[in-house]
PDB file of C-alpha atoms and ligand atoms in Angstrom:
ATOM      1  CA  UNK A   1       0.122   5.701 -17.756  1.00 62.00           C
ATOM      2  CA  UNK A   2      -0.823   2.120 -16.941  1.00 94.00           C
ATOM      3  CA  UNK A   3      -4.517   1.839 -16.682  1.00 97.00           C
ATOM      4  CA  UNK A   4      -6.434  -1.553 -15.864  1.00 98.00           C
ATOM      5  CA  UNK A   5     -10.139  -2.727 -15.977  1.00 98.00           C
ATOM      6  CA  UNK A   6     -12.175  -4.654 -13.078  1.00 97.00           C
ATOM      7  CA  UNK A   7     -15.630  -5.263 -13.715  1.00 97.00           C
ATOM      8  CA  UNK A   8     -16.926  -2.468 -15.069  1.00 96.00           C
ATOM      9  CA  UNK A   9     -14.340   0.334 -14.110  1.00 97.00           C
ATOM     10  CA  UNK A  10     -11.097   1.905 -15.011  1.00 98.00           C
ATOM     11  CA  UNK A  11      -8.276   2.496 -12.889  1.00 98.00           C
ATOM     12  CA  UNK A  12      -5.404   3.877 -13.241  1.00 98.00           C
ATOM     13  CA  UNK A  13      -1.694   3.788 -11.295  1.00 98.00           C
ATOM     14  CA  UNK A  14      -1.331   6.114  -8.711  1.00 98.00           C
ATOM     15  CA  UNK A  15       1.036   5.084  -6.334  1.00 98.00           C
ATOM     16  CA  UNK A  16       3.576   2.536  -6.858  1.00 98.00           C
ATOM     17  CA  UNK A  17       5.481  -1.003  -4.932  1.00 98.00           C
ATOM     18  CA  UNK A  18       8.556   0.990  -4.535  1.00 98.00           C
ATOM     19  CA  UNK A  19       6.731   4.211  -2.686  1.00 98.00           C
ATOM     20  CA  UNK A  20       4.871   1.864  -1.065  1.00 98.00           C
ATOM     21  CA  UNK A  21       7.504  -0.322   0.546  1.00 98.00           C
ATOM     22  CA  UNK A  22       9.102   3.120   1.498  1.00 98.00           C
ATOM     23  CA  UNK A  23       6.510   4.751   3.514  1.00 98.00           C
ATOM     24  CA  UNK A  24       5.714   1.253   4.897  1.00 98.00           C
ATOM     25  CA  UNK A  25       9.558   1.131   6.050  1.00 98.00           C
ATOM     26  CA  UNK A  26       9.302   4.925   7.776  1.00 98.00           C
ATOM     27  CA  UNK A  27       6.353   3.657   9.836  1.00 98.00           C
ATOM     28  CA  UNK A  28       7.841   0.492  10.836  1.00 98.00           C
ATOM     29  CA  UNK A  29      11.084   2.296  12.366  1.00 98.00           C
ATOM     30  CA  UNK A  30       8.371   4.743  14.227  1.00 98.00           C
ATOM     31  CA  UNK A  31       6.936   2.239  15.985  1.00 98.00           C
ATOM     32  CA  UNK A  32      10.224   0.271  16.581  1.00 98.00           C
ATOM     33  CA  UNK A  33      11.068   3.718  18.189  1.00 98.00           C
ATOM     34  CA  UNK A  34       8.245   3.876  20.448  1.00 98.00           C
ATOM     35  CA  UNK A  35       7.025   0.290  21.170  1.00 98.00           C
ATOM     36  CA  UNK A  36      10.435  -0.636  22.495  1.00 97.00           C
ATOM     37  CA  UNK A  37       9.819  -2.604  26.053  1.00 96.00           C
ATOM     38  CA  UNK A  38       5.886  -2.343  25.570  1.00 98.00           C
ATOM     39  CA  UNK A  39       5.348  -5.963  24.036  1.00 98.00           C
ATOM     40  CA  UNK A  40       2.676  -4.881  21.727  1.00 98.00           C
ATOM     41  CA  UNK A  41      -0.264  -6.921  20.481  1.00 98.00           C
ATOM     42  CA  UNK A  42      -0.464  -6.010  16.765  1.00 98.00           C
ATOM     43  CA  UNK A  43      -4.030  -6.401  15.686  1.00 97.00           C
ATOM     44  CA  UNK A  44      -4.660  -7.027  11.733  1.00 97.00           C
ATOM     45  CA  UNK A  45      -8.103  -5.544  10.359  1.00 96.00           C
ATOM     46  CA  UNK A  46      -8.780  -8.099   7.823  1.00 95.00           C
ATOM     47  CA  UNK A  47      -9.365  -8.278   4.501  1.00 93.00           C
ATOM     48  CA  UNK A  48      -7.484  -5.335   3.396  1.00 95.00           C
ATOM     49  CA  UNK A  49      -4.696  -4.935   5.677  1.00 98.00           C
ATOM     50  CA  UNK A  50      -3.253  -8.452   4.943  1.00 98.00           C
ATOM     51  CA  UNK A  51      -0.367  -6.613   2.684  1.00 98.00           C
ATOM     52  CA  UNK A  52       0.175  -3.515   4.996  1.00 98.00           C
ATOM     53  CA  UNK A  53       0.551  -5.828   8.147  1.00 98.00           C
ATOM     54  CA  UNK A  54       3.175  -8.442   6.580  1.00 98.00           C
ATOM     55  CA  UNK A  55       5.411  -5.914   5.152  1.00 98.00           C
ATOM     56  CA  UNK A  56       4.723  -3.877   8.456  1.00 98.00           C
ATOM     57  CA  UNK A  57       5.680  -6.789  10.562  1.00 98.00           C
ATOM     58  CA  UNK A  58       8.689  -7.852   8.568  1.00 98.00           C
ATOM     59  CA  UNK A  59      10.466  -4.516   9.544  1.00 98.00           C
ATOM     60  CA  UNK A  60       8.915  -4.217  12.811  1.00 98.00           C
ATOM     61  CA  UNK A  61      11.914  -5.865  15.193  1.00 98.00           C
ATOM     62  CA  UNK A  62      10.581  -5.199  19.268  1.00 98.00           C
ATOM     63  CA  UNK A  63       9.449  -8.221  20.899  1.00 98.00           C
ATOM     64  CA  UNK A  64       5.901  -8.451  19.908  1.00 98.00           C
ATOM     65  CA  UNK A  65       2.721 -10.631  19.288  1.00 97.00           C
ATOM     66  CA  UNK A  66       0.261 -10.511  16.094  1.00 97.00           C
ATOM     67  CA  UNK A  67      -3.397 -11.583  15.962  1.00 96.00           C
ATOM     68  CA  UNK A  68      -6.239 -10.770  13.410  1.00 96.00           C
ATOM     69  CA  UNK A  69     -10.088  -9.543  13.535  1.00 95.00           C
ATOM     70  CA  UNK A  70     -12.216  -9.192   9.814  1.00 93.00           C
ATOM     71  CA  UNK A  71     -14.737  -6.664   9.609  1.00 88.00           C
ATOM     72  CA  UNK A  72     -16.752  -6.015   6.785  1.00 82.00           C
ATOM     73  CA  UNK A  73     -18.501  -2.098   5.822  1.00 78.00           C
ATOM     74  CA  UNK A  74     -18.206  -1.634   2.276  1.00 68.00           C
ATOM     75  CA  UNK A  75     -19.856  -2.955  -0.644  1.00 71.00           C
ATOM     76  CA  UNK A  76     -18.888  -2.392  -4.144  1.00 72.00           C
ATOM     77  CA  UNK A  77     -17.429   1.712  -4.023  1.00 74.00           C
ATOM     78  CA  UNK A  78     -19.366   2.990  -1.325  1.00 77.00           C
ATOM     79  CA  UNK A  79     -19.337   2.306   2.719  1.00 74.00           C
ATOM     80  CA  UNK A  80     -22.095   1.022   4.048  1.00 74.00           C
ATOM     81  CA  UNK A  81     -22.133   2.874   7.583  1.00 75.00           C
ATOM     82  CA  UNK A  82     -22.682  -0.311   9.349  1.00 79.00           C
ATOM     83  CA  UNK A  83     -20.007  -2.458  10.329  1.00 83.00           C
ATOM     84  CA  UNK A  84     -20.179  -6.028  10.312  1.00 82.00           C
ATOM     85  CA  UNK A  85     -17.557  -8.668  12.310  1.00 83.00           C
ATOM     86  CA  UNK A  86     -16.940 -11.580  10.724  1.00 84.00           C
ATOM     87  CA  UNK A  87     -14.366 -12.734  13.146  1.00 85.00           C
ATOM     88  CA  UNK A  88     -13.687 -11.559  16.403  1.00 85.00           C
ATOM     89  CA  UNK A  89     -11.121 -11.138  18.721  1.00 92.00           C
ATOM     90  CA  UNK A  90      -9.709 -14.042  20.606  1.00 87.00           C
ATOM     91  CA  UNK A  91      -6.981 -13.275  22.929  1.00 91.00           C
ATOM     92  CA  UNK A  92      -7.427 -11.254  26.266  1.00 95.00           C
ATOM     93  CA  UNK A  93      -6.490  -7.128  25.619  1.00 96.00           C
ATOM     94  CA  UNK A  94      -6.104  -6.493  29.462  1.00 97.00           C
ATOM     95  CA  UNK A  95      -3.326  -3.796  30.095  1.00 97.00           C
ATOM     96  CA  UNK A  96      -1.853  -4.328  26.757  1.00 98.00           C
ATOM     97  CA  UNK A  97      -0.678  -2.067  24.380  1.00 98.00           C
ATOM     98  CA  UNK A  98      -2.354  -2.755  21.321  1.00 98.00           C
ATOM     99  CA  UNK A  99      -1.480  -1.161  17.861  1.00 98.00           C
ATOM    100  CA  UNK A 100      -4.303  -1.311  15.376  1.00 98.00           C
ATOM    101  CA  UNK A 101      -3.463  -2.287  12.033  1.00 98.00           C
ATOM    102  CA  UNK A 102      -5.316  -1.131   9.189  1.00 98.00           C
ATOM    103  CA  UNK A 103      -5.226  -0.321   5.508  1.00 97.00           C
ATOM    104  CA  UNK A 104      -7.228   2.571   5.427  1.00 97.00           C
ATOM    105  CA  UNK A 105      -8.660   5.241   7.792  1.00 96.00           C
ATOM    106  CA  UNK A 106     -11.732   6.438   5.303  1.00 93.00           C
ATOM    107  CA  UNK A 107     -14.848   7.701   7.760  1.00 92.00           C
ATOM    108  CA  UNK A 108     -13.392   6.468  10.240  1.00 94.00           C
ATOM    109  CA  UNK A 109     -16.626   5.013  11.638  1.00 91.00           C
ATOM    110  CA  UNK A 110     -14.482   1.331  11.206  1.00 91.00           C
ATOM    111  CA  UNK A 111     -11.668   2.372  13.549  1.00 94.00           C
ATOM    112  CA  UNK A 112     -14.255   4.587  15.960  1.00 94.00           C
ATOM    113  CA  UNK A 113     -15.546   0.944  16.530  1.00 91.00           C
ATOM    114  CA  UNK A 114     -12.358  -1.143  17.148  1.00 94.00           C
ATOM    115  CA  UNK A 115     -11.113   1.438  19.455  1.00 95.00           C
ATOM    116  CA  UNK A 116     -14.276   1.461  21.643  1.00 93.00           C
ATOM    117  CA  UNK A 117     -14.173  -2.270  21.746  1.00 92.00           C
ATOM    118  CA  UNK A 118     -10.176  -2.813  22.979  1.00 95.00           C
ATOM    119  CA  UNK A 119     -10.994   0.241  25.270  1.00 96.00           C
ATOM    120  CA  UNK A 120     -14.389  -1.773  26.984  1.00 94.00           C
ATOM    121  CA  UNK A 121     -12.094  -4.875  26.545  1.00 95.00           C
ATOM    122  CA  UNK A 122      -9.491  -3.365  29.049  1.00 97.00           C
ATOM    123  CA  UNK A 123      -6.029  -2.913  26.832  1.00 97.00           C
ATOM    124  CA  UNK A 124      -3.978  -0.146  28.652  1.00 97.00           C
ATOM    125  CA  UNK A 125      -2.381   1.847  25.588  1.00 98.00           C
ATOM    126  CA  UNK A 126      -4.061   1.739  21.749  1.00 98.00           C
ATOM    127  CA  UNK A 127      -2.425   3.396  18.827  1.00 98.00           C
ATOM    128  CA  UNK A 128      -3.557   3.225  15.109  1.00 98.00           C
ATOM    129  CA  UNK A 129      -1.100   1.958  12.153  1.00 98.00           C
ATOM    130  CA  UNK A 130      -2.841   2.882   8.706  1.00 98.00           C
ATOM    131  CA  UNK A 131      -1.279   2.619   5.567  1.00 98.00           C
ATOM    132  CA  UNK A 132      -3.641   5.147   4.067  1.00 98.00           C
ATOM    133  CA  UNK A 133      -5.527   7.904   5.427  1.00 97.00           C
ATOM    134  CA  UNK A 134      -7.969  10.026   3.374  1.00 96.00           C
ATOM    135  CA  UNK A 135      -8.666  13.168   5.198  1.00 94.00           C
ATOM    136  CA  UNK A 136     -11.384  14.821   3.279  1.00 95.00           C
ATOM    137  CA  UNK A 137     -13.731  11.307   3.906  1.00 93.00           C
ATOM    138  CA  UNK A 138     -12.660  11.621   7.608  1.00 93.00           C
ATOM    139  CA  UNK A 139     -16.697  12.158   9.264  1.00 94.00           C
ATOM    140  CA  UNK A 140     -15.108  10.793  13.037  1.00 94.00           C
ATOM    141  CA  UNK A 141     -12.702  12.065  15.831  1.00 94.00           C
ATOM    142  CA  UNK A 142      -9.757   9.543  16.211  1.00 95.00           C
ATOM    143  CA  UNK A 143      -6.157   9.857  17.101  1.00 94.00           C
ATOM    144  CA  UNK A 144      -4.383   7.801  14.351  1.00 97.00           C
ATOM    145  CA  UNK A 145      -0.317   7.589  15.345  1.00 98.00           C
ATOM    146  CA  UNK A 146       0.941   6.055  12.028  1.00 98.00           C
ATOM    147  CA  UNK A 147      -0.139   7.172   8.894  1.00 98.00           C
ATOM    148  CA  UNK A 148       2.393   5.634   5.198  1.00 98.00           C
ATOM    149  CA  UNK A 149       0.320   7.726   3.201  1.00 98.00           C
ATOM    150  CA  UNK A 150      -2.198  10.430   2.435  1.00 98.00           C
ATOM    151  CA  UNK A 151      -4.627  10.233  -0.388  1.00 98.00           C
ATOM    152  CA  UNK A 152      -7.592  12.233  -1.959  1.00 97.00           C
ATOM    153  CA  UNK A 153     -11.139  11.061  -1.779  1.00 96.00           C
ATOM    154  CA  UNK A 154     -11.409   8.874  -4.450  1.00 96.00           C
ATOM    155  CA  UNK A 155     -11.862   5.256  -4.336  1.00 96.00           C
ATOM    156  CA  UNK A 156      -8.603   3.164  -4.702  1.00 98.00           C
ATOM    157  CA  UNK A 157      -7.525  -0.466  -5.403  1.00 98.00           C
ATOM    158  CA  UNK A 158      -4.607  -2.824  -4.565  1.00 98.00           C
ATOM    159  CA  UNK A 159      -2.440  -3.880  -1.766  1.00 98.00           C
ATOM    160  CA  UNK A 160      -5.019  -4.904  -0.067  1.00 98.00           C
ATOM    161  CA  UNK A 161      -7.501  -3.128  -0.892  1.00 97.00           C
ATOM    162  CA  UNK A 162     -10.388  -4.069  -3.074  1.00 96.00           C
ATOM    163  CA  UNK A 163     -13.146  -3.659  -5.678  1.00 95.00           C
ATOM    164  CA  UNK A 164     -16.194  -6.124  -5.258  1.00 93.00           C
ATOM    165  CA  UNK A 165     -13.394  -8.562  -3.548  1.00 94.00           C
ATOM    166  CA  UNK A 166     -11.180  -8.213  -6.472  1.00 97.00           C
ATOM    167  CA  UNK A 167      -7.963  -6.247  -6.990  1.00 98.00           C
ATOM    168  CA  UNK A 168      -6.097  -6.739  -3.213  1.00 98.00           C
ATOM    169  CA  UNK A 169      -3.496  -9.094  -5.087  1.00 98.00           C
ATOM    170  CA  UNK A 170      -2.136  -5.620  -6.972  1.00 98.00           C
ATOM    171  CA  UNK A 171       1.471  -4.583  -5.354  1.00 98.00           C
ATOM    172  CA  UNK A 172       0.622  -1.003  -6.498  1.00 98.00           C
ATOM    173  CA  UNK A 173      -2.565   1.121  -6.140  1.00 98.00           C
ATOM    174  CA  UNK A 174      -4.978   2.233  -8.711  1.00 98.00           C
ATOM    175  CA  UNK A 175      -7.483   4.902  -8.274  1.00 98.00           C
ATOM    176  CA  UNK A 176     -10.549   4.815 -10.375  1.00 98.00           C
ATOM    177  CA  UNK A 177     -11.092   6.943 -13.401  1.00 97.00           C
ATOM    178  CA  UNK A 178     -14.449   8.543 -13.857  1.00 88.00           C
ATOM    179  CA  UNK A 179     -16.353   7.769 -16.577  1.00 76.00           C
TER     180      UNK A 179
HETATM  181  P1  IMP B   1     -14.276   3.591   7.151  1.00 65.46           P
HETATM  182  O1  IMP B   1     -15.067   2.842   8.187  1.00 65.46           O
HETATM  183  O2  IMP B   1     -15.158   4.456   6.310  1.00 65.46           O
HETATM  184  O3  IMP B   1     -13.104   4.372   7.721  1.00 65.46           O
HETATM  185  O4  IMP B   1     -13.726   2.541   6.095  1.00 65.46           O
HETATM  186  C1  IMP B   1     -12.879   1.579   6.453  1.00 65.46           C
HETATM  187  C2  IMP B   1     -12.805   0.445   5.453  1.00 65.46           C
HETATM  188  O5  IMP B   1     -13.412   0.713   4.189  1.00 65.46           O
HETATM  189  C3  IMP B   1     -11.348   0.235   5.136  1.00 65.46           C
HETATM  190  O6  IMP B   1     -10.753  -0.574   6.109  1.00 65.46           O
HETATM  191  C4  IMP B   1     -11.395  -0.390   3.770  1.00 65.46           C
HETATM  192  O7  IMP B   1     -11.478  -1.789   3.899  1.00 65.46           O
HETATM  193  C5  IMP B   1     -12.632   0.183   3.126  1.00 65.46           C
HETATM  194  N1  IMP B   1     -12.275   1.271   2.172  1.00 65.46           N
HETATM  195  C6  IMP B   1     -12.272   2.608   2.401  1.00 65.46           C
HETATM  196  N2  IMP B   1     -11.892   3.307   1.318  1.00 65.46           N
HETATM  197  C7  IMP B   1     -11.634   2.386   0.360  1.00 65.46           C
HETATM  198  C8  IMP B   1     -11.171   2.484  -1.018  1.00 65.46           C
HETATM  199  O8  IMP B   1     -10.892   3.564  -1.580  1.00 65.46           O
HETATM  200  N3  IMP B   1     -11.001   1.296  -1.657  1.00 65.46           N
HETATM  201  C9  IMP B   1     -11.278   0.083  -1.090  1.00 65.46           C
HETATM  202  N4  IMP B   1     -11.697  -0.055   0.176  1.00 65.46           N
HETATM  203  C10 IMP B   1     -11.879   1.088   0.903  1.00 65.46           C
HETATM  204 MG1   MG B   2      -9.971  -2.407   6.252  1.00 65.46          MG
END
């Protein structure tokens, strides 16, 4: 099994480019299905759904606009409970449908956030798009519409997703070995 080291832990391969692109391609045609006519506003939770989003938007084909906000709750494996913005959201939300797009739905206290803030902000329909979900971490009560994949609780890196800032650049995903 391929294994690889960042900074002082061990991870090895769990789920691989070609699964990946897969369940990315079933969500894409899901939301083709049901955002025909809507002219959605895709919005990109940066850093770590950079990967999800572009190969979600490549297959996505309805008439549709993207923008991008960065938030900011982790640090090194662990979430800190508060989340930070970094950059906030620019364009107007009234009566839009908006289709959050994130790499992982963990507590959920990230996405409990953004969908309080497009709901105060006035946009008329809001779904959630997360490549990952982890249920057992899930601590908050939100509707999430597109989910690639399911994963255990354990902390994962690649496509996207990050250890200490490193480790997004991966096409697959490692999950940490204990030590
Ligand atoms: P939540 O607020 O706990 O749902 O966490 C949301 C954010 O934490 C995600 O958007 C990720 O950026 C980050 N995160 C959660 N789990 C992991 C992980 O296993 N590896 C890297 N980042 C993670
Ligand atoms: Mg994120």
């Amino acid at each position: 099994m391929s294994t690889i080291q960042i900074k002082d832990k061990k991870f090895a391969l769990s789920i691989t480019d070609a699964e990946i692109q897969a369940a990315v391609c079933k969500v894409a045609e899901a939301i083709n299905r049901d955002m025909s006519g809507k002219d959605p506003l895709f919005l990109c939770v940066l850093n770590g759904a950079f990967m999800f989003a572009s190969d979600l938007m490549k297959n996505v084909n309805v008439p549709c606009q993207i923008t991008f906000i960065k938030l900011s709750s982790y640090e090194g494996l662990y979430t800190t409970g508060v989340v930070k913005e970094i950059i906030g959201l620019n364009e107007s939300v009234v009566g839009r449908t908006v289709v959050v797009v994130e790499d992982i739905v963990d507590t959920g206290i990230t996405m409990e956030r953004i969908l309080a803030s497009l709901k105060a902000k006035g946009a008329s329909e809001i779904h959630v798009a997360t490549f990952l979900q982890k249920p057992d971490a899930l601590q908050r009560d939100i509707q999430v519409d597109y989910i690639a994949m399911k994963i255990p609780n354990d902390f994962i890196v690649g496509y996207g997703l990050d250890y200490d800032g490193y480790g997004r650049n991966l096409k697959d995903i490692y999950t940490v070995v204990a030590d």
